[in-house]
Amino acid sequence: MSTAVEKPAPTGNGLNRKKSSSRKGKKAWRKNVDITDVEQNLDELRAEERTTGGKVHQKANDALFMMDTAGDGKVQKELRKNRPLKMDEILAERSKIPAVSGRHKAVTTSAPINAATATHKANAKISKAEKARLLDMIKRRTSTSLFAPVNKPLGRSGTTDATKAAGRFDVWGSDGEQKQEQEQEQDSDDDFVGEIVTKVSVKAPRSFKQKQKVSLPAVKEAHPGASYNPTMQDHQGLLRLAHNEELRILHQKEKIDSKLAYPKELDAMIAFDDQTGGLLEDSNDEEEESEEEEGEDGEGDADAPKPKKKGKKSIAERNRLARAAETAKKEAEIKRHKELIKQTNRVKEIIKTVEEEEAEMEAKRLENEQKREEKEKAGMKRVGRFNIPKERIHVQLQDELADSLRQLKPEGSLMKDRFQSFVERNLIEPRVPVAKRRRYRLKTYEKHSYKRFDNPNHA
Amino acid sequence: MGKLHKKGKAGAAINYITRNQALKKLQVTLADFRRLCILKGIYPREPKNKKKANKGSTAPSTFYYAKDIQYLMHEPILGKFREYKTFAKKMAKVMSKGQYSTAKTLAENKPIYTLDHIIKERYPTFTDALRDLDDALCMIFLFATMPKTEKIKSETIENCQRLAAEFQHYILHTRSLRKTFLSIKGIYYQAEIKGQTVTWLVPYQFSQDVPTDVDFRVMLTFLEFHQTLCGFVNYRLYSDVNLVYPPTLDLKLDEGGAGMNALIIESTQSSANIAKTVNQPITSTVAASLSKEEKQRLQESEKRLKALSSKIAHIQETEDNSTTAEVDQDADSAMDEFPAPLPNLDGTAAGTVTFTDIQKASQHLTHFQSLFSNCVIFLSREVPRYSLEFVLRALGAQVGWDAVLGEGSPFDENDDRITHQISDRPTQGHRFLSRQYVQPQWAYDCINAGKILVGDTYFVGKTLPPHLSPFVEAKEGDYVPDVNQFEGQTEDLAIESGDEDEEDEDEEDEDEDEEDADEDEDEDTEHKDLHQIELEAEAKGVAFTEFEAKENKKKTKATKAAKAAEPATSAPATRSAGKKRTAAEAEAEEAKELAKIMMTNKQQKLYTKIQYGKDKKAAEVEKLTKKKEQLAKSAKASANKKAKK
């Protein structure tokens, strides 16, 4: 048998090794050889002969077996009774290996059969608060509930994990350096090519460290007149400032209004038009007429004297011209020489004027530079699409001023003040609230049962 | 011919990048870009020529430095933003399927970013951070008073309140408050921290309206950064003065509306001892109706309180002792060596700074820091405790308050030790004779003046003197009313702290007024000297009125002598010096004349214009000073009459 070949008689080998007695010579062989298996076999054969009256393997098949053609009817009947449907059989065909539990379905039955009972239970039961907390992390919520948390991506709420983590260690001390080193190490650990490819730390550009040119303080000094109990003089000063500002705004508005208004001159023109009976048409006619006149002039050019035709110059003429050129050249030379002598006489003066001019230019340049610097310090007047709005001067009138701290009514909103400060210092672009626009125009339909007769579209 | 240069390959065209280009480059949404820029401190820039920077287009757009944006690409936070985006997608998917357990495990691995590396990058040193603290403090104090809305979470407000209280405690501990100003907008505070002047604005705690035209997304991003900055700064400040950070919050006191007192400030040195004392047996009288958890919590907080109160008292005592000892020492040394008048805080000499100058300044500072140290002040229920308690305690006062203003007052209204009561009502009903009743403005004016002012002018129901801005610095030749305004109105608390009636006080005040009418600026030091002598006299058992009379005579003599001596020793520019100076003056005038001759016509015109303005100003000042002198004279005369009667 093949199995016997694969396992080469472990027992026999073991016994032989155990005894390890000598089998040298016939006597020793007879004494020490193990014949138990042979004896066992012989015993079995003898037992067979006792029961069957001969050796089984020597008998013929007919003597040993007979054909059962009828079978057991009872068993057959019982089997047929309990046989499952084919359909059920097919459905019941399942692998014994459990499926990968990736998706969980909420199980409604009280006693789930699945192995992943725990996860199902966890899915089924979750508190409202927990659910809200989880939903809070999602960027866009589909819920239309009025009390649903507002959509917010990472860190929209003002307090994030970053703010919570603040103040746990000294950033500027050795702790901070250690922490940063640790983080760098972690980064390199995550990277499986870390050992081969070293990360290059990115240097901040010079422009990043360069301070902004705007130099306005974060907290502007308050005008002394803005005290809750100011002196008369200071208060008047502040009032004047506010008044001037208000006037400026008013003038600006008037200017715009006047530009947008219907011009009165038009009225006068129309009135004049009516009197004369169509001035505009007349003017057109005149133009046409003038054009026509011009055309006529063009035709009349034929009478004008023609320019002389250029012919070959005579020798005498050429000589004359040459002489004239030479004298002109000489005269120019003399003139230049004279001028030079004149200038050499007043070299000092010229040097002085040149120096003066240079100094003036230098002064002007410095002045311009200073002006530009001041302008830059005051900040950009416009960032992006919108102008930076001017800060409103908050002031309380004489009768609004409080007699004591208890009766004080604060003026203005500090939130707006802060925002304005950010915008003024050019930290952010000025922003204008944008109203939601309709994407498409609304169509109105009129039903047979209800018609709006005031609708202009109504026909 | 030189090398051909292609257009748009150098200069402004590549140095600047527009916002939309930046968005495309970074592949982020506009909102995320805005947040990134605010956190990282990258602001819009203005190219000199917009047309050159924008490929010939003049359409309005915001420009950034191209290299800044390039650098932004390496920002770890940008990566976190992207991670969060994918996380949100996964989460949405899982939640919509109702797979809550998966959602929970997902939530545990939510991408988190920190800002500490940005703080370190933007503020390489701690001083840099302090320089930029104004903004952060303004925002934090502002949001601490905001109501909870759908945009501002209660969590945010609480965090801001905590940070603000922590910062205020540091100011109290180091006594670094310098100036205050009550404006119609809010209250300005100015402190000096490690040589840096920090100014911040705190709104009045009325119901704040939340404006609609402010972009809260931007504001909250700023707030996020400022909270982080303030957290780290607080940590550093606390650890520099050996305090435990973060201070523990006493929940019971916090619920009782104790405000900043709900924080328990511990010293790092004594924290070990505290741990021992905590093991005391607990005795609590908590109502039975409270739930178990609440009970436990209250017990804990009470336990802490009991253990700590003694500890804190001990710490404070030792501290006070040390500071007072220092002050005494300083005072002694000063009396020996430098009898000259003290300079103002900001009026330090412009020229060379000598050791004596520094010593003087520091001495003045210590005096200022313990301005209210002899005061025990009670706040009535109608005054703003959130500001007054801070301001008064910042300069050494002991402050108690009405139960309406919150829990945790160290003493009640009936306490005998109270020297001042701050109330803000038209009339005061019941009065204790042993204390002065003043209006809140008194405290702020005292700080700005650098001395304790007479309470009479601030008495309850009286019309208050104007509250002047401490931020106005007088230019050369300006008329400065506030310096002289309070002259002679300072109050001596050492005298007052004895057992005296109100009448006596009144007399004394009048006396003082008289003295001060003929006193000069150097009264400050004289007061100091007086203190010492008075204390000695008191120790001997001399009655105050007798002492006062003696002292008056002495003083007038002394002042005369001082006046005579002064011009000889100092100030080469006063009129009374006489002959010596006329020569110098003449020389100066001559030089001026010569200079004037040398001027061009244009310059001369300008010069005369300037001179005209100066003369006008000087005339006005003279007029005002004359007026003031007259007023003082008449006041003195009336006071004399009163005294005679």
mmCIF file of C-alpha atoms in Angstrom, chain B residues 59-355:
data_model
loop_
_atom_site.group_PDB
_atom_site.id
_atom_site.type_symbol
_atom_site.label_atom_id
_atom_site.label_comp_id
_atom_site.label_asym_id
_atom_site.label_seq_id
_atom_site.Cartn_x
_atom_site.Cartn_y
_atom_site.Cartn_z
ATOM 1 C CA ALA B 59 -8.877 94.058 -14.113
ATOM 2 C CA PRO B 60 -9.020 94.413 -10.342
ATOM 3 C CA SER B 61 -7.498 91.444 -8.578
ATOM 4 C CA THR B 62 -5.674 90.605 -5.386
ATOM 5 C CA PHE B 63 -1.978 89.881 -5.684
ATOM 6 C CA TYR B 64 0.270 87.704 -3.588
ATOM 7 C CA TYR B 65 3.962 87.034 -3.768
ATOM 8 C CA ALA B 66 4.399 84.013 -5.987
ATOM 9 C CA LYS B 67 7.074 82.596 -3.709
ATOM 10 C CA ASP B 68 4.765 82.832 -0.729
ATOM 11 C CA ILE B 69 2.221 80.721 -2.517
ATOM 12 C CA GLN B 70 4.911 78.302 -3.609
ATOM 13 C CA TYR B 71 5.931 77.986 0.016
ATOM 14 C CA LEU B 72 2.313 77.436 1.004
ATOM 15 C CA MET B 73 2.304 74.271 -1.076
ATOM 16 C CA HIS B 74 4.583 72.634 1.500
ATOM 17 C CA GLU B 75 2.366 73.551 4.428
ATOM 18 C CA PRO B 76 1.346 70.495 6.449
ATOM 19 C CA ILE B 77 -2.016 72.071 7.203
ATOM 20 C CA LEU B 78 -2.828 72.104 3.519
ATOM 21 C CA GLY B 79 -2.371 68.322 3.527
ATOM 22 C CA LYS B 80 -4.606 68.069 6.564
ATOM 23 C CA PHE B 81 -7.306 70.047 4.787
ATOM 24 C CA ARG B 82 -7.263 67.536 1.977
ATOM 25 C CA GLU B 83 -7.272 64.617 4.395
ATOM 26 C CA TYR B 84 -10.249 66.107 6.112
ATOM 27 C CA LYS B 85 -12.074 66.426 2.845
ATOM 28 C CA THR B 86 -11.728 62.713 2.156
ATOM 29 C CA PHE B 87 -12.588 61.929 5.746
ATOM 30 C CA ALA B 88 -15.785 63.952 5.479
ATOM 31 C CA LYS B 89 -16.718 62.079 2.332
ATOM 32 C CA LYS B 90 -16.188 58.697 3.982
ATOM 33 C CA MET B 91 -18.083 59.801 7.021
ATOM 34 C CA ALA B 92 -21.022 61.041 4.992
ATOM 35 C CA LYS B 93 -21.184 57.737 3.164
ATOM 36 C CA VAL B 94 -21.081 55.658 6.304
ATOM 37 C CA MET B 95 -23.605 57.790 8.134
ATOM 38 C CA SER B 96 -26.066 57.763 5.298
ATOM 39 C CA LYS B 97 -25.912 53.958 5.371
ATOM 40 C CA GLY B 98 -26.552 53.931 9.076
ATOM 41 C CA GLN B 99 -23.295 52.155 9.847
ATOM 42 C CA TYR B 100 -22.770 53.969 13.095
ATOM 43 C CA SER B 101 -20.136 51.712 14.606
ATOM 44 C CA THR B 102 -17.960 52.214 11.562
ATOM 45 C CA ALA B 103 -18.656 55.908 11.806
ATOM 46 C CA LYS B 104 -17.442 55.898 15.380
ATOM 47 C CA THR B 105 -14.175 54.198 14.514
ATOM 48 C CA LEU B 106 -13.769 56.595 11.623
ATOM 49 C CA ALA B 107 -14.371 59.543 13.915
ATOM 50 C CA GLU B 108 -11.658 58.321 16.232
ATOM 51 C CA ASN B 109 -9.177 58.667 13.398
ATOM 52 C CA LYS B 110 -10.319 62.135 12.389
ATOM 53 C CA PRO B 111 -7.416 64.116 10.916
ATOM 54 C CA ILE B 112 -6.242 66.705 13.394
ATOM 55 C CA TYR B 113 -3.927 69.633 12.783
ATOM 56 C CA THR B 114 -2.013 71.801 15.191
ATOM 57 C CA LEU B 115 -0.744 75.332 14.817
ATOM 58 C CA ASP B 116 2.325 75.279 17.033
ATOM 59 C CA HIS B 117 4.737 75.067 14.128
ATOM 60 C CA ILE B 118 3.116 78.140 12.584
ATOM 61 C CA ILE B 119 3.361 80.022 15.865
ATOM 62 C CA LYS B 120 7.045 79.176 16.057
ATOM 63 C CA GLU B 121 7.558 80.158 12.475
ATOM 64 C CA ARG B 122 5.720 83.451 12.632
ATOM 65 C CA TYR B 123 7.137 84.409 16.011
ATOM 66 C CA PRO B 124 10.655 83.016 16.262
ATOM 67 C CA THR B 125 11.134 84.542 19.713
ATOM 68 C CA PHE B 126 8.773 85.111 22.590
ATOM 69 C CA THR B 127 9.241 88.870 22.296
ATOM 70 C CA ASP B 128 7.927 88.753 18.752
ATOM 71 C CA ALA B 129 4.808 87.073 20.017
ATOM 72 C CA LEU B 130 4.368 89.693 22.729
ATOM 73 C CA ARG B 131 4.629 92.444 20.133
ATOM 74 C CA ASP B 132 1.719 90.968 18.264
ATOM 75 C CA LEU B 133 -0.356 90.223 21.326
ATOM 76 C CA ASP B 134 -2.591 93.309 21.018
ATOM 77 C CA ASP B 135 -4.630 91.786 18.254
ATOM 78 C CA ALA B 136 -5.010 88.459 19.981
ATOM 79 C CA LEU B 137 -6.093 89.995 23.265
ATOM 80 C CA CYS B 138 -8.655 92.270 21.627
ATOM 81 C CA MET B 139 -10.233 89.351 19.835
ATOM 82 C CA ILE B 140 -10.256 87.102 22.878
ATOM 83 C CA PHE B 141 -11.726 89.704 25.193
ATOM 84 C CA LEU B 142 -14.297 90.553 22.559
ATOM 85 C CA PHE B 143 -15.451 86.995 22.001
ATOM 86 C CA ALA B 144 -15.450 86.338 25.748
ATOM 87 C CA THR B 145 -18.387 88.734 26.061
ATOM 88 C CA MET B 146 -20.268 87.530 23.011
ATOM 89 C CA PRO B 147 -23.581 85.708 23.286
ATOM 90 C CA LYS B 148 -23.868 82.198 21.953
ATOM 91 C CA THR B 149 -25.274 82.141 18.454
ATOM 92 C CA GLU B 150 -25.348 79.558 15.728
ATOM 93 C CA LYS B 151 -22.065 80.952 14.456
ATOM 94 C CA ILE B 152 -20.322 81.433 17.787
ATOM 95 C CA LYS B 153 -20.289 78.221 19.794
ATOM 96 C CA SER B 154 -20.470 78.210 23.566
ATOM 97 C CA GLU B 155 -17.270 76.188 23.553
ATOM 98 C CA THR B 156 -15.464 79.044 21.830
ATOM 99 C CA ILE B 157 -16.823 81.614 24.238
ATOM 100 C CA GLU B 158 -15.788 79.537 27.238
ATOM 101 C CA ASN B 159 -12.298 79.067 25.890
ATOM 102 C CA CYS B 160 -11.963 82.803 25.299
ATOM 103 C CA GLN B 161 -13.191 83.534 28.806
ATOM 104 C CA ARG B 162 -10.649 81.134 30.228
ATOM 105 C CA LEU B 163 -7.773 82.631 28.255
ATOM 106 C CA ALA B 164 -8.815 86.165 29.173
ATOM 107 C CA ALA B 165 -9.048 85.304 32.869
ATOM 108 C CA GLU B 166 -5.652 83.621 32.765
ATOM 109 C CA PHE B 167 -4.063 86.637 31.160
ATOM 110 C CA GLN B 168 -5.670 88.984 33.672
ATOM 111 C CA HIS B 169 -4.336 86.858 36.505
ATOM 112 C CA TYR B 170 -0.858 87.185 35.105
ATOM 113 C CA ILE B 171 -1.243 90.975 34.995
ATOM 114 C CA LEU B 172 -2.446 90.931 38.591
ATOM 115 C CA HIS B 173 0.385 88.713 39.680
ATOM 116 C CA THR B 174 3.111 90.797 38.075
ATOM 117 C CA ARG B 175 1.308 94.114 38.595
ATOM 118 C CA SER B 176 2.111 95.167 35.086
ATOM 119 C CA LEU B 177 -0.944 97.312 34.356
ATOM 120 C CA ARG B 178 0.050 100.853 33.381
ATOM 121 C CA LYS B 179 -2.807 102.822 31.877
ATOM 122 C CA THR B 180 -6.569 102.596 31.584
ATOM 123 C CA PHE B 181 -9.093 104.594 29.636
ATOM 124 C CA LEU B 182 -12.873 104.483 29.668
ATOM 125 C CA SER B 183 -14.019 105.377 26.177
ATOM 126 C CA ILE B 184 -17.469 105.230 24.667
ATOM 127 C CA LYS B 185 -16.358 102.180 22.670
ATOM 128 C CA GLY B 186 -14.942 100.119 25.481
ATOM 129 C CA ILE B 187 -12.224 100.081 28.083
ATOM 130 C CA TYR B 188 -8.615 100.452 26.993
ATOM 131 C CA TYR B 189 -5.936 98.806 29.105
ATOM 132 C CA GLN B 190 -2.225 99.134 28.663
ATOM 133 C CA ALA B 191 0.268 96.856 30.344
ATOM 134 C CA GLU B 192 3.987 96.447 30.169
ATOM 135 C CA ILE B 193 5.080 92.848 29.785
ATOM 136 C CA LYS B 194 8.790 92.138 29.593
ATOM 137 C CA GLY B 195 9.482 95.597 28.257
ATOM 138 C CA GLN B 196 6.782 95.427 25.608
ATOM 139 C CA THR B 197 3.766 97.686 25.754
ATOM 140 C CA VAL B 198 0.597 95.721 25.223
ATOM 141 C CA THR B 199 -2.658 97.559 24.639
ATOM 142 C CA TRP B 200 -6.033 95.940 24.414
ATOM 143 C CA LEU B 201 -9.630 96.992 24.217
ATOM 144 C CA VAL B 202 -12.374 95.320 26.221
ATOM 145 C CA PRO B 203 -16.040 95.889 25.479
ATOM 146 C CA TYR B 204 -18.462 96.913 28.191
ATOM 147 C CA GLN B 205 -20.370 93.892 29.336
ATOM 148 C CA PHE B 206 -23.755 94.846 28.066
ATOM 149 C CA SER B 207 -25.750 92.659 25.771
ATOM 150 C CA GLN B 208 -23.632 92.565 22.642
ATOM 151 C CA ASP B 209 -25.394 92.626 19.341
ATOM 152 C CA VAL B 210 -23.901 90.348 16.730
ATOM 153 C CA PRO B 211 -23.448 92.360 13.544
ATOM 154 C CA THR B 212 -24.681 90.843 10.314
ATOM 155 C CA ASP B 213 -22.314 92.578 7.938
ATOM 156 C CA VAL B 214 -19.173 91.028 9.393
ATOM 157 C CA ASP B 215 -17.818 87.870 7.840
ATOM 158 C CA PHE B 216 -17.725 85.470 10.750
ATOM 159 C CA ARG B 217 -15.812 82.832 8.876
ATOM 160 C CA VAL B 218 -12.882 85.215 8.643
ATOM 161 C CA MET B 219 -13.271 86.377 12.221
ATOM 162 C CA LEU B 220 -13.392 82.836 13.574
ATOM 163 C CA THR B 221 -10.274 81.892 11.660
ATOM 164 C CA PHE B 222 -8.469 84.839 13.172
ATOM 165 C CA LEU B 223 -9.847 83.863 16.530
ATOM 166 C CA GLU B 224 -8.581 80.326 16.128
ATOM 167 C CA PHE B 225 -5.075 81.569 15.539
ATOM 168 C CA HIS B 226 -5.281 84.121 18.307
ATOM 169 C CA GLN B 227 -6.546 81.563 20.793
ATOM 170 C CA THR B 228 -3.612 79.321 20.008
ATOM 171 C CA LEU B 229 -1.163 82.179 20.285
ATOM 172 C CA CYS B 230 -2.653 83.352 23.549
ATOM 173 C CA GLY B 231 -2.549 79.816 24.958
ATOM 174 C CA PHE B 232 1.135 79.469 24.256
ATOM 175 C CA VAL B 233 1.906 82.982 25.460
ATOM 176 C CA ASN B 234 0.004 82.363 28.695
ATOM 177 C CA TYR B 235 1.912 79.146 29.233
ATOM 178 C CA ARG B 236 5.200 80.948 28.840
ATOM 179 C CA LEU B 237 4.160 83.883 31.005
ATOM 180 C CA TYR B 238 2.972 81.615 33.793
ATOM 181 C CA SER B 239 6.024 79.417 33.712
ATOM 182 C CA ASP B 240 8.259 82.503 33.782
ATOM 183 C CA VAL B 241 6.787 83.585 37.107
ATOM 184 C CA ASN B 242 6.678 80.006 38.447
ATOM 185 C CA LEU B 243 2.941 79.495 38.302
ATOM 186 C CA VAL B 244 1.186 76.301 37.334
ATOM 187 C CA TYR B 245 -0.347 76.395 33.888
ATOM 188 C CA PRO B 246 -3.147 75.772 33.115
ATOM 189 C CA PRO B 247 -4.658 76.925 36.408
ATOM 190 C CA THR B 248 -7.447 74.696 37.642
ATOM 191 C CA LEU B 249 -10.986 75.958 37.366
ATOM 192 C CA ASP B 250 -13.116 75.943 40.487
ATOM 193 C CA LEU B 251 -16.428 74.746 39.154
ATOM 194 C CA LYS B 252 -18.471 75.889 42.095
ATOM 195 C CA LEU B 253 -17.148 79.422 41.950
ATOM 196 C CA ASP B 254 -17.476 79.455 38.194
ATOM 197 C CA GLU B 255 -21.132 78.561 38.444
ATOM 198 C CA GLY B 256 -21.590 81.254 41.055
ATOM 199 C CA GLY B 257 -20.387 83.864 38.575
ATOM 200 C CA ALA B 258 -17.051 84.512 40.223
ATOM 201 C CA GLY B 259 -15.558 85.442 36.850
ATOM 202 C CA MET B 260 -11.801 85.372 36.795
ATOM 203 C CA ASN B 261 -11.695 84.356 40.464
ATOM 204 C CA ALA B 262 -12.882 80.903 39.516
ATOM 205 C CA LEU B 263 -9.335 80.090 38.458
ATOM 206 C CA ILE B 264 -7.041 78.799 41.144
ATOM 207 C CA ILE B 265 -3.565 80.161 40.680
ATOM 208 C CA GLU B 266 -0.892 77.959 42.172
ATOM 209 C CA SER B 267 2.801 78.400 42.459
ATOM 210 C CA THR B 268 4.904 75.576 41.069
ATOM 211 C CA GLN B 269 7.085 75.533 44.173
ATOM 212 C CA SER B 270 4.219 74.987 46.544
ATOM 213 C CA SER B 271 2.307 72.505 44.416
ATOM 214 C CA ALA B 272 4.089 69.618 46.120
ATOM 215 C CA ASN B 273 2.939 70.841 49.517
ATOM 216 C CA ILE B 274 -0.584 71.256 48.295
ATOM 217 C CA ALA B 275 -0.714 67.653 47.251
ATOM 218 C CA LYS B 276 -0.054 66.720 50.869
ATOM 219 C CA THR B 277 -2.657 68.980 52.346
ATOM 220 C CA VAL B 278 -5.368 67.740 50.043
ATOM 221 C CA ASN B 279 -5.605 64.554 52.032
ATOM 222 C CA GLN B 280 -7.615 66.223 54.773
ATOM 223 C CA PRO B 281 -10.944 64.724 55.837
ATOM 224 C CA ILE B 282 -13.772 66.033 53.748
ATOM 225 C CA THR B 283 -16.661 67.810 55.394
ATOM 226 C CA SER B 284 -19.282 69.129 53.106
ATOM 227 C CA THR B 285 -22.707 70.611 53.589
ATOM 228 C CA VAL B 286 -24.194 69.978 50.233
ATOM 229 C CA ALA B 287 -27.943 69.822 49.796
ATOM 230 C CA ALA B 288 -29.296 66.305 49.573
ATOM 231 C CA SER B 289 -31.236 67.121 46.448
ATOM 232 C CA LEU B 290 -28.079 67.281 44.367
ATOM 233 C CA SER B 291 -27.245 64.376 42.171
ATOM 234 C CA LYS B 292 -24.329 62.120 42.976
ATOM 235 C CA GLU B 293 -22.060 63.499 40.347
ATOM 236 C CA GLU B 294 -22.737 67.049 41.286
ATOM 237 C CA LYS B 295 -22.138 66.238 44.893
ATOM 238 C CA GLN B 296 -18.830 64.728 44.109
ATOM 239 C CA ARG B 297 -17.826 67.643 41.991
ATOM 240 C CA LEU B 298 -18.781 70.156 44.619
ATOM 241 C CA GLN B 299 -16.966 68.180 47.240
ATOM 242 C CA GLU B 300 -13.884 68.141 45.174
ATOM 243 C CA SER B 301 -13.960 71.827 44.505
ATOM 244 C CA GLU B 302 -14.589 72.565 48.171
ATOM 245 C CA LYS B 303 -11.782 70.326 49.152
ATOM 246 C CA ARG B 304 -9.478 72.104 46.810
ATOM 247 C CA LEU B 305 -10.627 75.448 48.045
ATOM 248 C CA LYS B 306 -10.026 74.580 51.664
ATOM 249 C CA ALA B 307 -6.628 73.254 51.017
ATOM 250 C CA LEU B 308 -5.700 76.088 48.746
ATOM 251 C CA SER B 309 -7.072 79.107 50.494
ATOM 252 C CA SER B 310 -4.575 78.782 53.297
ATOM 253 C CA LYS B 311 -1.832 78.050 50.844
ATOM 254 C CA ILE B 312 -2.634 81.015 48.648
ATOM 255 C CA ALA B 313 -2.892 83.292 51.628
ATOM 256 C CA HIS B 314 0.525 82.139 52.676
ATOM 257 C CA ILE B 315 1.967 82.731 49.239
ATOM 258 C CA GLN B 316 0.432 86.153 48.996
ATOM 259 C CA GLU B 317 1.688 87.083 52.408
ATOM 260 C CA THR B 318 5.221 86.136 51.641
ATOM 261 C CA GLU B 319 5.018 87.944 48.360
ATOM 262 C CA ASP B 320 3.585 91.091 49.848
ATOM 263 C CA ASN B 321 6.175 91.047 52.558
ATOM 264 C CA SER B 322 8.935 90.728 50.078
ATOM 265 C CA THR B 323 7.616 93.492 47.868
ATOM 266 C CA THR B 324 6.985 95.852 50.749
ATOM 267 C CA ALA B 325 10.396 95.118 52.098
ATOM 268 C CA GLU B 326 11.843 95.969 48.752
ATOM 269 C CA VAL B 327 9.871 99.171 48.590
ATOM 270 C CA ASP B 328 11.066 100.147 52.047
ATOM 271 C CA GLN B 329 14.626 99.453 51.163
ATOM 272 C CA ASP B 330 14.335 101.446 48.018
ATOM 273 C CA ALA B 331 12.715 104.301 49.851
ATOM 274 C CA ASP B 332 15.468 104.342 52.452
ATOM 275 C CA SER B 333 18.222 104.345 49.921
ATOM 276 C CA ALA B 334 16.466 106.997 47.922
ATOM 277 C CA MET B 335 16.141 109.263 50.926
ATOM 278 C CA ASP B 336 19.808 108.978 51.586
ATOM 279 C CA GLU B 337 21.091 109.542 48.131
ATOM 280 C CA PHE B 338 18.523 111.094 45.852
ATOM 281 C CA PRO B 339 16.370 113.776 47.355
ATOM 282 C CA ALA B 340 15.585 115.124 43.878
ATOM 283 C CA PRO B 341 11.986 114.958 42.583
ATOM 284 C CA LEU B 342 10.901 111.791 40.856
ATOM 285 C CA PRO B 343 10.486 111.887 37.116
ATOM 286 C CA ASN B 344 7.276 110.862 35.436
ATOM 287 C CA LEU B 345 6.955 107.354 34.081
ATOM 288 C CA ASP B 346 7.366 108.428 30.515
ATOM 289 C CA GLY B 347 9.330 111.550 31.226
ATOM 290 C CA THR B 348 12.699 109.871 31.328
ATOM 291 C CA ALA B 349 15.605 112.086 30.425
ATOM 292 C CA ALA B 350 16.348 112.230 26.738
ATOM 293 C CA GLY B 351 20.111 112.455 27.073
ATOM 294 C CA THR B 352 22.429 109.989 28.728
ATOM 295 C CA VAL B 353 20.820 107.553 31.100
ATOM 296 C CA THR B 354 22.685 107.350 34.343
ATOM 297 C CA PHE B 355 22.427 104.719 37.016
#
